[in-house]
PDB file of C-alpha atoms in Angstrom:
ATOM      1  CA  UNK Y   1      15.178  -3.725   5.392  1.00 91.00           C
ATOM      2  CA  UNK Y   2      11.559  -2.491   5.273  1.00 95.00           C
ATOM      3  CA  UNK Y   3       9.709  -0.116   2.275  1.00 96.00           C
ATOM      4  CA  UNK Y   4       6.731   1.321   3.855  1.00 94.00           C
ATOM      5  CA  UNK Y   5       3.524   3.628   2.062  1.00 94.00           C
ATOM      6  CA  UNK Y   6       4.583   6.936   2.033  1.00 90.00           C
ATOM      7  CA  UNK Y   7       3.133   8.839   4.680  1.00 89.00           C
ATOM      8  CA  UNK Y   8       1.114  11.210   2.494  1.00 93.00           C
ATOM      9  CA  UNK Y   9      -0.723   8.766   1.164  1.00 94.00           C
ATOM     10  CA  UNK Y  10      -3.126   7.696   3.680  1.00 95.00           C
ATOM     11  CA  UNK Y  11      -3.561  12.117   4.563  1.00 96.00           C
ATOM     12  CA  UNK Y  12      -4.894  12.431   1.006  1.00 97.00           C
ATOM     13  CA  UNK Y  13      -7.167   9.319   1.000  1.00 97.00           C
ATOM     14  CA  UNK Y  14      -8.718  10.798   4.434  1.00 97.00           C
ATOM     15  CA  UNK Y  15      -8.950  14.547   2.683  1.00 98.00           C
ATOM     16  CA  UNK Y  16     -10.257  12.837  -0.312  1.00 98.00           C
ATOM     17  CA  UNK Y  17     -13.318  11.174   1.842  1.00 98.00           C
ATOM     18  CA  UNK Y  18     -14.103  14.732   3.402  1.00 97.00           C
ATOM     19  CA  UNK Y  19     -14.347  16.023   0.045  1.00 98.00           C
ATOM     20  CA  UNK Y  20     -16.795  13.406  -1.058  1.00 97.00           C
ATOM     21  CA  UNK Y  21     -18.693  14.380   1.690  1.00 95.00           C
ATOM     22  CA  UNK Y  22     -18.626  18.408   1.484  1.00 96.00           C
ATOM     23  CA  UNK Y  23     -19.416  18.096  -2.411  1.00 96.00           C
ATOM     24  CA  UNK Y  24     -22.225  15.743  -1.354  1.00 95.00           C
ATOM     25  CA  UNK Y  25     -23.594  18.423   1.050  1.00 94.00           C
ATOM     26  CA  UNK Y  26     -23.374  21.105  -0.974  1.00 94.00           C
ATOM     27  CA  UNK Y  27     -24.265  19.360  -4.531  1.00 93.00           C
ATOM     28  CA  UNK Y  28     -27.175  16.384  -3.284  1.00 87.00           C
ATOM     29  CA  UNK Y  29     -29.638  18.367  -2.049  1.00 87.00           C
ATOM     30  CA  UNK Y  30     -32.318  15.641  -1.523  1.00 88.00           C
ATOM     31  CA  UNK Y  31     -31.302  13.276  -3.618  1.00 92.00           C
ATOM     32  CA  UNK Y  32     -30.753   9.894  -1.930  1.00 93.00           C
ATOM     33  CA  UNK Y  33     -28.555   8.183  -4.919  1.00 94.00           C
ATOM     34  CA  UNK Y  34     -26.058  10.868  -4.691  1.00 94.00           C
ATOM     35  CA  UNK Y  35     -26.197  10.417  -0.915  1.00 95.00           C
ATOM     36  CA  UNK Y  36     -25.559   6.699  -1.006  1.00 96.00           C
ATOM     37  CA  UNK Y  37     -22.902   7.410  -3.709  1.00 96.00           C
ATOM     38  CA  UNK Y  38     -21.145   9.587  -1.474  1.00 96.00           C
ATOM     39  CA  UNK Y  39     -21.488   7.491   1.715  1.00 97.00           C
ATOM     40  CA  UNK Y  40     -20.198   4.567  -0.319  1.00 98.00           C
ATOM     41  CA  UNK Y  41     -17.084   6.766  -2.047  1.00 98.00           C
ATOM     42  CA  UNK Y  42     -16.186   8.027   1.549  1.00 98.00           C
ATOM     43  CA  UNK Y  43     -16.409   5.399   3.365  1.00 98.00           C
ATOM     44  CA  UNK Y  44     -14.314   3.395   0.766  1.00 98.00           C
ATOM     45  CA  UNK Y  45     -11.648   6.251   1.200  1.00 97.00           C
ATOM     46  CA  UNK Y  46     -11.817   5.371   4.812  1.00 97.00           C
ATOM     47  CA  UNK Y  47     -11.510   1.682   4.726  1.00 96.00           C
ATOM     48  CA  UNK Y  48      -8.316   2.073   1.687  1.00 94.00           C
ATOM     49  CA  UNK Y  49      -6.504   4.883   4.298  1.00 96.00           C
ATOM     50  CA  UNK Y  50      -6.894   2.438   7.727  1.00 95.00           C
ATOM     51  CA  UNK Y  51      -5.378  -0.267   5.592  1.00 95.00           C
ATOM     52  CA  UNK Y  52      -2.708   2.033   5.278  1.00 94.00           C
ATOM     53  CA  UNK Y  53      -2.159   2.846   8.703  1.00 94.00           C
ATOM     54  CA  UNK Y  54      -2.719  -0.584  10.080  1.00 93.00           C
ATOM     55  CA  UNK Y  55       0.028  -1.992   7.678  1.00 93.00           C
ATOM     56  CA  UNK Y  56       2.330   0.543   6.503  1.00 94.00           C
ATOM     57  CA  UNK Y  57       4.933  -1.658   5.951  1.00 95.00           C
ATOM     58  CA  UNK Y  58       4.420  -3.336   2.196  1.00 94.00           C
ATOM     59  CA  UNK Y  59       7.718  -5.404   1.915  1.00 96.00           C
ATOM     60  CA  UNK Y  60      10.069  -6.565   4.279  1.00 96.00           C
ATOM     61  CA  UNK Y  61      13.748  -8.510   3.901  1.00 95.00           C
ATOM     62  CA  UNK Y  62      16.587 -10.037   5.898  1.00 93.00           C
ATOM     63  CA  UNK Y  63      18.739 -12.995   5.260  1.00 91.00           C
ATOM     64  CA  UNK Y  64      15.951 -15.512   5.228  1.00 93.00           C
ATOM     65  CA  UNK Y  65      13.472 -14.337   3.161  1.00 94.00           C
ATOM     66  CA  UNK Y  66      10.620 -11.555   2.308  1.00 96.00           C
ATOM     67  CA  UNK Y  67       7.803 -10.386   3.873  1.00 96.00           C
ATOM     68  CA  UNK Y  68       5.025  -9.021   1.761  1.00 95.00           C
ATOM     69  CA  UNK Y  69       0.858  -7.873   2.504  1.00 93.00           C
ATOM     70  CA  UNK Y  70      -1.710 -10.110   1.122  1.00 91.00           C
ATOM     71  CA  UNK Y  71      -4.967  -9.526   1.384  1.00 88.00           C
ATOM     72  CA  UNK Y  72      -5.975  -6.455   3.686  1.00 88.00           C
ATOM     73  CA  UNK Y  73      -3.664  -6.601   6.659  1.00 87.00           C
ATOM     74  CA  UNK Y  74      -1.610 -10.471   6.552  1.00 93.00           C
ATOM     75  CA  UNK Y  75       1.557 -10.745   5.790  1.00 94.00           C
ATOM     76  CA  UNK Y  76       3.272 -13.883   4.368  1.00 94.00           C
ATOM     77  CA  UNK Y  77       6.803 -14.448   5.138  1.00 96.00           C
ATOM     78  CA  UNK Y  78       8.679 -16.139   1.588  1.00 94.00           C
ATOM     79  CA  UNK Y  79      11.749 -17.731   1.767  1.00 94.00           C
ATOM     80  CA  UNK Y  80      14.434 -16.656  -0.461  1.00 93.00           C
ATOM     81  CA  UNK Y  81      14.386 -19.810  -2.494  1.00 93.00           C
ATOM     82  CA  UNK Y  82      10.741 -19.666  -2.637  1.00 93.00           C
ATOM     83  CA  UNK Y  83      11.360 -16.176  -4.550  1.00 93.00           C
ATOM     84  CA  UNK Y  84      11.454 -17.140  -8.332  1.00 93.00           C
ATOM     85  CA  UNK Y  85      12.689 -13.899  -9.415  1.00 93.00           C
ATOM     86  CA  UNK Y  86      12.535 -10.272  -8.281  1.00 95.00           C
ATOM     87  CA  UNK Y  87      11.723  -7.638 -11.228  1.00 95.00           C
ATOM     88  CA  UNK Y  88      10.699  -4.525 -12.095  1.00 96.00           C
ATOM     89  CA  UNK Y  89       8.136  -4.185 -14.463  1.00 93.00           C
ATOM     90  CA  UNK Y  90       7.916  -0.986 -16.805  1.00 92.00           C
ATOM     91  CA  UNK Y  91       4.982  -0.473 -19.327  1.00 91.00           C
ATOM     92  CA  UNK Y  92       3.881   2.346 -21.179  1.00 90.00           C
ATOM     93  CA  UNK Y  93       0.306   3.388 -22.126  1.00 88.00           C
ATOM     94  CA  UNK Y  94      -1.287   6.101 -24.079  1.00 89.00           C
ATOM     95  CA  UNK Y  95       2.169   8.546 -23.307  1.00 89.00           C
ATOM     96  CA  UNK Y  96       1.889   6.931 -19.235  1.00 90.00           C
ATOM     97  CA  UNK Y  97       4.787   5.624 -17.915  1.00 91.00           C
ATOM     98  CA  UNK Y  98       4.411   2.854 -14.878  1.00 91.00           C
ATOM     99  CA  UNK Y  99       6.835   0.797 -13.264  1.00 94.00           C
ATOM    100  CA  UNK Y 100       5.950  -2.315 -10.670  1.00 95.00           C
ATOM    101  CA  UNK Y 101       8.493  -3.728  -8.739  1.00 97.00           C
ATOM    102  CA  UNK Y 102       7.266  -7.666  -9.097  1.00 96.00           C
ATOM    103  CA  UNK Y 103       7.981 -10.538  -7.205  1.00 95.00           C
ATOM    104  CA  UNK Y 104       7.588 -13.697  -8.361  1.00 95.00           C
ATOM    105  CA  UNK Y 105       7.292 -16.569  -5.285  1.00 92.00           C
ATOM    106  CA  UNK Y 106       5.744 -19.618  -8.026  1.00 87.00           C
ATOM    107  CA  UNK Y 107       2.253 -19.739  -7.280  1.00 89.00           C
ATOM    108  CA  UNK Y 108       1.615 -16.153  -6.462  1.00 93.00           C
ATOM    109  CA  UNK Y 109       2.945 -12.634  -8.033  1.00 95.00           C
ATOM    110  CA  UNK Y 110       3.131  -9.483  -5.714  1.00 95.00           C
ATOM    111  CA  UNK Y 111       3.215  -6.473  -7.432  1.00 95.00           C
ATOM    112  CA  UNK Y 112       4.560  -3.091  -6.214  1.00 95.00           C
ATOM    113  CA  UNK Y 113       4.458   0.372  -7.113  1.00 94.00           C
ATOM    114  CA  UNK Y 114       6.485   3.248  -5.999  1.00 93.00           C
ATOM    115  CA  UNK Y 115       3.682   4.802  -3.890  1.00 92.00           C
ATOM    116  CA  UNK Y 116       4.015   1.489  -1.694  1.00 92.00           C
ATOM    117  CA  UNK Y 117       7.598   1.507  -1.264  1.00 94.00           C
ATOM    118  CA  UNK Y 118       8.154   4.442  -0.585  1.00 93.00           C
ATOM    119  CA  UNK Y 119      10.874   4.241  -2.826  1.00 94.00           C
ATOM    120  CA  UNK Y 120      11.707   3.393  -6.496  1.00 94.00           C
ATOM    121  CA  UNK Y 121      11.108   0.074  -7.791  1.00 96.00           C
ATOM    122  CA  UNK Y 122      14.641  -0.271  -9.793  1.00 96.00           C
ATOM    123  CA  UNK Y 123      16.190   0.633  -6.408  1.00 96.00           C
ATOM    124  CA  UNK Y 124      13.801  -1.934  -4.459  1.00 96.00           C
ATOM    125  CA  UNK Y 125      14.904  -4.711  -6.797  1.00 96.00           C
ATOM    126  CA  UNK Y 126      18.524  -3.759  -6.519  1.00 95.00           C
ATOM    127  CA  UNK Y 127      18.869  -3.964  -3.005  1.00 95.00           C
ATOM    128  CA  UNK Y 128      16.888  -7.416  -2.769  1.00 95.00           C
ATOM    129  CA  UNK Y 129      19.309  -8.864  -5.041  1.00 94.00           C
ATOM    130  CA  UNK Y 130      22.234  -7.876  -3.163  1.00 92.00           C
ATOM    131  CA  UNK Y 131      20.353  -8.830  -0.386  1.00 91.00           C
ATOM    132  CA  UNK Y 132      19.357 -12.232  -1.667  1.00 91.00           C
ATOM    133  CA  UNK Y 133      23.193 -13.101  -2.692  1.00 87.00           C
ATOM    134  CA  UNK Y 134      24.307 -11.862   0.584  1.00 86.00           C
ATOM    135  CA  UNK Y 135      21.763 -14.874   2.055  1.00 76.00           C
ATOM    136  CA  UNK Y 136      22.705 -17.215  -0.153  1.00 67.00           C
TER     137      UNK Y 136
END
């Protein structure tokens, strides 16, 4: 089982870098600090978009374990009874709702929205536990 990004995601960060850069044309003028603003906001777009294309794939399971992204591209394989617990976390702030799907592996916490699964955290979590007792 795999959750990837959802495709749309990496589309809007690339739109959202040529919009930087057609508000910086037409807005800027001379300006260099709004030019070096915009250079910096676009190519930041860039970078966060390629990240998404180069690893699409956020989590990973089978019988012996998960596979998760760290850091911009790696990916670190946990065994299932390095896995303290798989949860989702929901919070609420100022009327926002957000939920995280969290996994716990002792000395580090991965945290996952729904955006990066491609899927719903509460239904993430689900299958890894049936997963996880199917391994076990």
């Amino acid at each position: 089982m795999q959750w990837r990004i959802k495709p749309v995601l990496p589309v809007t960060k690339l739109m959202g870098a040529v919009a930087v850069i057609v508000l910086a044309v037409a807005f800027s003028g001379r300006d260099p600090v709004r030019w070096v603003l915009a250079a910096v906001a676009a190519v930041a777009l860039i970078v966060w978009a390629v990240r998404d294309l180069i690893a699409p794939v956020r989590l990973a399971a089978d019988s012996t374990g998960v596979t998760v992204i760290t850091g911009f591209a790696r990916r670190r394989h946990l065994p299932w009874p390095q896995v303290e617990r798989v949860r989702v976390d929901r919070r609420t702030h100022r009327g926002l709702r957000s939920e995280l799907l969290e996994l716990d592996a002792g000395d580090s916490i991965y945290l996952f929205s729904a955006h990066e699964l491609g899927a719903l955290p509460e239904d993430v979590a689900a299958e890894l536990a049936d997963l996880r007792l199917t391994s076990l």
